[in-house]
mmCIF file of C-alpha atoms in Angstrom:
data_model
loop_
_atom_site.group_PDB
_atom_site.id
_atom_site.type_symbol
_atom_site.label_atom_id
_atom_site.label_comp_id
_atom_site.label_asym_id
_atom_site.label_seq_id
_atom_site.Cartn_x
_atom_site.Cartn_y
_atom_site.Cartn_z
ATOM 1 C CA UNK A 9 0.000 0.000 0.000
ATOM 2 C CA UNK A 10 3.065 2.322 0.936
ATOM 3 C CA UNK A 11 4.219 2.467 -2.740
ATOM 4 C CA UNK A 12 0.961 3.595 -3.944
ATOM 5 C CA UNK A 13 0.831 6.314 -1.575
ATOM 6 C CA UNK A 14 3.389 8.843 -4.003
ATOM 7 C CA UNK A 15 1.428 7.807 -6.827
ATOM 8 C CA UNK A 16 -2.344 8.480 -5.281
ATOM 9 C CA UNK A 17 -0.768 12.081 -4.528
ATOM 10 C CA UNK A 18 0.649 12.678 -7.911
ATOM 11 C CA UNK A 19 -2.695 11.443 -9.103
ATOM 12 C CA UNK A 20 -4.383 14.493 -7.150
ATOM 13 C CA UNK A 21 -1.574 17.139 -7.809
ATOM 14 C CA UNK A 22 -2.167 17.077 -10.822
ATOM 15 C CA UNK A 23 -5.802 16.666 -11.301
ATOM 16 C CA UNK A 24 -5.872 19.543 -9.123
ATOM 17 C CA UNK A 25 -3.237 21.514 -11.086
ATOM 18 C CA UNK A 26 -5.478 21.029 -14.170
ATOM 19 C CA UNK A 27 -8.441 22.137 -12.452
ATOM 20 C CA UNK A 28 -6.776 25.268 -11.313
ATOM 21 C CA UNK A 29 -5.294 25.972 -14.762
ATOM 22 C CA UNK A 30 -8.812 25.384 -16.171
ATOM 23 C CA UNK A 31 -10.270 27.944 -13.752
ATOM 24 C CA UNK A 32 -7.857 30.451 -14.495
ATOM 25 C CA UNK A 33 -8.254 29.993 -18.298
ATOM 26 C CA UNK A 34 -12.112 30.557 -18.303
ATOM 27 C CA UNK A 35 -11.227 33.385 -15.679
ATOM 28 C CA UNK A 36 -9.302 35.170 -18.088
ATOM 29 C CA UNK A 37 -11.970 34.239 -20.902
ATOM 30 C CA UNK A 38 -14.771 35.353 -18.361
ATOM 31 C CA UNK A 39 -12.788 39.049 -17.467
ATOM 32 C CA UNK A 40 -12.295 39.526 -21.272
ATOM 33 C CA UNK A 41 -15.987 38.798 -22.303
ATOM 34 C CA UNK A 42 -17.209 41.212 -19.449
ATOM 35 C CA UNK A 43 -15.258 43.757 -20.583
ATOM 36 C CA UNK A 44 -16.071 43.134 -24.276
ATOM 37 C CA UNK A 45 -20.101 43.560 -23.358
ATOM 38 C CA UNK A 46 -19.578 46.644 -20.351
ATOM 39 C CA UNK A 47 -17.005 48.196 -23.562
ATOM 40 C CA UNK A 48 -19.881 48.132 -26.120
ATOM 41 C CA UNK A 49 -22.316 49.158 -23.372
ATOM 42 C CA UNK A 50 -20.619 52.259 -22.952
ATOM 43 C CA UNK A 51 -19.352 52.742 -26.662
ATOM 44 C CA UNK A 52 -15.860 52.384 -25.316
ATOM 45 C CA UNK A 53 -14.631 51.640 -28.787
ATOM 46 C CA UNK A 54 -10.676 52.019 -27.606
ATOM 47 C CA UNK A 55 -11.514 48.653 -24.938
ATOM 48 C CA UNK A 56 -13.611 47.131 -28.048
ATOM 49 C CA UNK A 57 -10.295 47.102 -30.402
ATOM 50 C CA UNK A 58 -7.761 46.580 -27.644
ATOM 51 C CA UNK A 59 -10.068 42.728 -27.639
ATOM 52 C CA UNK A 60 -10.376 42.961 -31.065
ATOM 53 C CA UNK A 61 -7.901 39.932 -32.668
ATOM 54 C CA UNK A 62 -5.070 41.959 -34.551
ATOM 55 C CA UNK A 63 -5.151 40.330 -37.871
ATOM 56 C CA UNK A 64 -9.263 41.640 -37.916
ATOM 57 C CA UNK A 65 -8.058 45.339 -37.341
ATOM 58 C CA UNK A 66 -5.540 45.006 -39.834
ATOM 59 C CA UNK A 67 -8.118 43.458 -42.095
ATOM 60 C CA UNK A 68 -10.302 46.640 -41.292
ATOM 61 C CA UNK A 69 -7.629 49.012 -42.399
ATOM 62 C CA UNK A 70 -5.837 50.074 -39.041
ATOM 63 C CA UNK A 71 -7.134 50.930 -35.675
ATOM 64 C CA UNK A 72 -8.442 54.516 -36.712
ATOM 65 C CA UNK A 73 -10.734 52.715 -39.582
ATOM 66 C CA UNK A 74 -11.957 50.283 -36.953
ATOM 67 C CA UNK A 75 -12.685 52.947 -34.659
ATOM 68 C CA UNK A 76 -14.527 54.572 -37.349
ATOM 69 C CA UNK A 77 -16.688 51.389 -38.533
ATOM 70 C CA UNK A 78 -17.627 51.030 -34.520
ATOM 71 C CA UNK A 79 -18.784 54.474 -34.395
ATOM 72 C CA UNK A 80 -20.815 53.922 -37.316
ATOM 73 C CA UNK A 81 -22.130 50.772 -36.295
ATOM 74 C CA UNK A 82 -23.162 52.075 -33.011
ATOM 75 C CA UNK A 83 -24.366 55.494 -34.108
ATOM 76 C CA UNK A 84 -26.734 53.210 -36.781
ATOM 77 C CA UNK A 85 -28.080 51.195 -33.953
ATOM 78 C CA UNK A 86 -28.581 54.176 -31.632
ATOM 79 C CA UNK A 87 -30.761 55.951 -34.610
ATOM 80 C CA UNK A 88 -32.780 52.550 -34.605
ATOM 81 C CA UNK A 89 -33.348 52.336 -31.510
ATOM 82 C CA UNK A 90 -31.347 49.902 -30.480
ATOM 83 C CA UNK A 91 -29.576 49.954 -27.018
ATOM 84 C CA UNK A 92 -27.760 46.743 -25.194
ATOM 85 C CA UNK A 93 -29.187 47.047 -21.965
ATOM 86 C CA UNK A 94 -27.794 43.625 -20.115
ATOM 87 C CA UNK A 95 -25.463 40.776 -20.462
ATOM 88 C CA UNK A 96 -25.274 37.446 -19.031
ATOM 89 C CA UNK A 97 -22.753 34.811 -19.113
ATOM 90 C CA UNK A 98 -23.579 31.244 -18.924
ATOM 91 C CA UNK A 99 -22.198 28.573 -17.539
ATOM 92 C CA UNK A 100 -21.630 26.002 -20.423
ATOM 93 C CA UNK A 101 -18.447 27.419 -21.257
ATOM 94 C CA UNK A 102 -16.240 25.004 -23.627
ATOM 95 C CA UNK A 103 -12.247 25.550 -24.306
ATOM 96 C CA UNK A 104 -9.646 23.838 -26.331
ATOM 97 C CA UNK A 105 -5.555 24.668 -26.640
ATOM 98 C CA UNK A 106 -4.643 24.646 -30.086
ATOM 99 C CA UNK A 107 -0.956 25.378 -31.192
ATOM 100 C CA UNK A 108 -0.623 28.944 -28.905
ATOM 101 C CA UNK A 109 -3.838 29.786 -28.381
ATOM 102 C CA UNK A 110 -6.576 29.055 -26.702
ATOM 103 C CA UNK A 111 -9.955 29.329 -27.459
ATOM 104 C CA UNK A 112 -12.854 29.452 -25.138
ATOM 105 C CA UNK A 113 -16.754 29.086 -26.343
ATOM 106 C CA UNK A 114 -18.650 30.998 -24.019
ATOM 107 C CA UNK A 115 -22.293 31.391 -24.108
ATOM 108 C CA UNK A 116 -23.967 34.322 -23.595
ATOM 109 C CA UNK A 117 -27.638 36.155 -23.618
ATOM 110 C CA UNK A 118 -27.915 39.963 -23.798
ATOM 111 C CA UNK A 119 -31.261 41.838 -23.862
ATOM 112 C CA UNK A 120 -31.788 44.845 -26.020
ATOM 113 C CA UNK A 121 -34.180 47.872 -25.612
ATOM 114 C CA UNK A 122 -35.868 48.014 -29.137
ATOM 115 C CA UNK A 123 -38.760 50.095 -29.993
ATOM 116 C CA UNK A 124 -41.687 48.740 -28.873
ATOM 117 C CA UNK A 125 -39.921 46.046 -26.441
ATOM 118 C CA UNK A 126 -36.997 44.007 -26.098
ATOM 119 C CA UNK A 127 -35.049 41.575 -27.830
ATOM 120 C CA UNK A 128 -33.733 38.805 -25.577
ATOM 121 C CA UNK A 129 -30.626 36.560 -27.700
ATOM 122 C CA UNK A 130 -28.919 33.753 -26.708
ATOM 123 C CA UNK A 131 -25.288 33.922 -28.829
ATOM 124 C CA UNK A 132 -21.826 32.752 -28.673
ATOM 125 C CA UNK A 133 -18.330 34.624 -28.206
ATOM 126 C CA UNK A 134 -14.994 32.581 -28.822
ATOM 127 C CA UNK A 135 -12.385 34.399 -26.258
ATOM 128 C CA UNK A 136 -8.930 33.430 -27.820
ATOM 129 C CA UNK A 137 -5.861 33.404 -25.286
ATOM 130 C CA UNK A 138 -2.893 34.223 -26.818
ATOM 131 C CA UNK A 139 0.803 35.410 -25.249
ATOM 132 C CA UNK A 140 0.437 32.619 -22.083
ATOM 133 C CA UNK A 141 -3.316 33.451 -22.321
ATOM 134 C CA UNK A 142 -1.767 36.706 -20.312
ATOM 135 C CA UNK A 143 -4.025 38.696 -23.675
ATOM 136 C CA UNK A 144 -7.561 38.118 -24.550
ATOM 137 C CA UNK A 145 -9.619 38.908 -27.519
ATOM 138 C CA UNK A 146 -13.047 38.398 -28.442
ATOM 139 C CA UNK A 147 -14.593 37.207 -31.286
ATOM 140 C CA UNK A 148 -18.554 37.499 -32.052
ATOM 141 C CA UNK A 149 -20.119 33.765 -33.546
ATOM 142 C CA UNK A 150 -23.017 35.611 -35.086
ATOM 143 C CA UNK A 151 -21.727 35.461 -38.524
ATOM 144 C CA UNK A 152 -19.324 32.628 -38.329
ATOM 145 C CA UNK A 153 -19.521 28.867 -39.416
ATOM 146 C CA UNK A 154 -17.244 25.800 -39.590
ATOM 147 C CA UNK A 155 -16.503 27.120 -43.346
ATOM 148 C CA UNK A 156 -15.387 31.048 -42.493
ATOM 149 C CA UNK A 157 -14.205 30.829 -38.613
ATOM 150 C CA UNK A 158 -10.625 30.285 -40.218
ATOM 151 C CA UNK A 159 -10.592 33.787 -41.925
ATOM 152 C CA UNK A 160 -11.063 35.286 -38.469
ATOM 153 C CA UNK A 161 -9.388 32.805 -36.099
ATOM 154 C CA UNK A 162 -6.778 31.496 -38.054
ATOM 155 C CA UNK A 163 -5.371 28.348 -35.587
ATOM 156 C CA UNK A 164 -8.768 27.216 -35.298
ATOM 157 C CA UNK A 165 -8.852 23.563 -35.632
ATOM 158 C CA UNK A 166 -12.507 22.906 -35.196
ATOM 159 C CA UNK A 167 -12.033 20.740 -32.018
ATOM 160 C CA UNK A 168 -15.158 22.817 -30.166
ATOM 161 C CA UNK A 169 -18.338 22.725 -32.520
ATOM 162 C CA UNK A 170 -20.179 25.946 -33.127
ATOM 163 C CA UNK A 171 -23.589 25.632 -31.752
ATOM 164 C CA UNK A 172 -26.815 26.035 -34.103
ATOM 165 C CA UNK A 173 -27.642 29.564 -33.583
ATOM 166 C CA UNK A 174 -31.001 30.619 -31.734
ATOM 167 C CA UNK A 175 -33.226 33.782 -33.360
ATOM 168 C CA UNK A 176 -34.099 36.433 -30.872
ATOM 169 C CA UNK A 177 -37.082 36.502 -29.082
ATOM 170 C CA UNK A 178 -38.498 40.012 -29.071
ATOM 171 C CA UNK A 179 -41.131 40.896 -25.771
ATOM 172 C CA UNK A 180 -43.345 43.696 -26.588
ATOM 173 C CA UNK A 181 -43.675 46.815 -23.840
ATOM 174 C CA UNK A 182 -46.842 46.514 -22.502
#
């Protein structure tokens, strides 16, 4: 029994290093996805492209045409009517280590104020750990697939599936 003893205890080291590591992974995931949806709540667009992977900001042009298309995009939903009101992050959250990155499927479910009601959505963000996963950036599902995820996240190697996406569900104001 004594020689099993080292073994048993190497057993739970490292089942309980892997835990810890796993914990501080989706920490880091968790932190960047908060401060993705509190960024875009405020129309902080310098936070927004500071989590924005760099290849998709040099795809955009630079970080001045990025900030530009944000503004835009946010000053088009604001004339519509449209305002993020709350996020919520879920707890089925799915990660995967591929070559220096790590990616992290988190889901998610914001409600919007639209007119006449609100729009409830259940979504997807990938955070992708790069540098140690000591830097975070986030990466919205909504128009991805198994066919284009590449173009954005280039060391993707399809070991998480991307779920089915859900339509909103709009609530009238009463």
């Amino acid at each position: 029994m004594k020689t099993y003893i080292p073994f048993i205890i190497s057993l739970f080291s490292i089942t309980l290093f892997s835990q810890t590591t796993k914990a501080q992974v989706d920490q880091g995931a968790i932190d960047a996805t908060e401060a993705y949806f509190t960024a875009k709540m405020c129309d902080d667009y310098e936070t927004l492209i500071n989590l924005t992977l760099p290849d998709l900001i040099e795809q955009a042009g630079g970080r001045e045409r990025m900030r530009s298309a944000l503004s835009k995009i946010h000053d088009n939903q604001r004339a519509k009517g449209i305002l993020l009101q709350e996020f919520k992050i879920k707890e089925e959250i799915e990660q995967a280590k591929t070559k220096s990155e790590t990616h992290v499927l988190i889901p998610t479910l914001t409600v919007s104020k639209v007119p006449g009601g609100k729009v409830t959505a259940e979504s997807y963000l990938i955070a992708v750990g790069t540098e140690g996963n000591s830097k975070w950036y986030v990466v919205e599902t909504s128009s991805l697939n198994e066919y284009n995820i590449h173009k954005v996240i280039a060391n993707w190697d399809n070991s998480i599936v991307l779920p089915f996406k859900k339509s909103p569900v709009f609530k009238e104001d009463k």
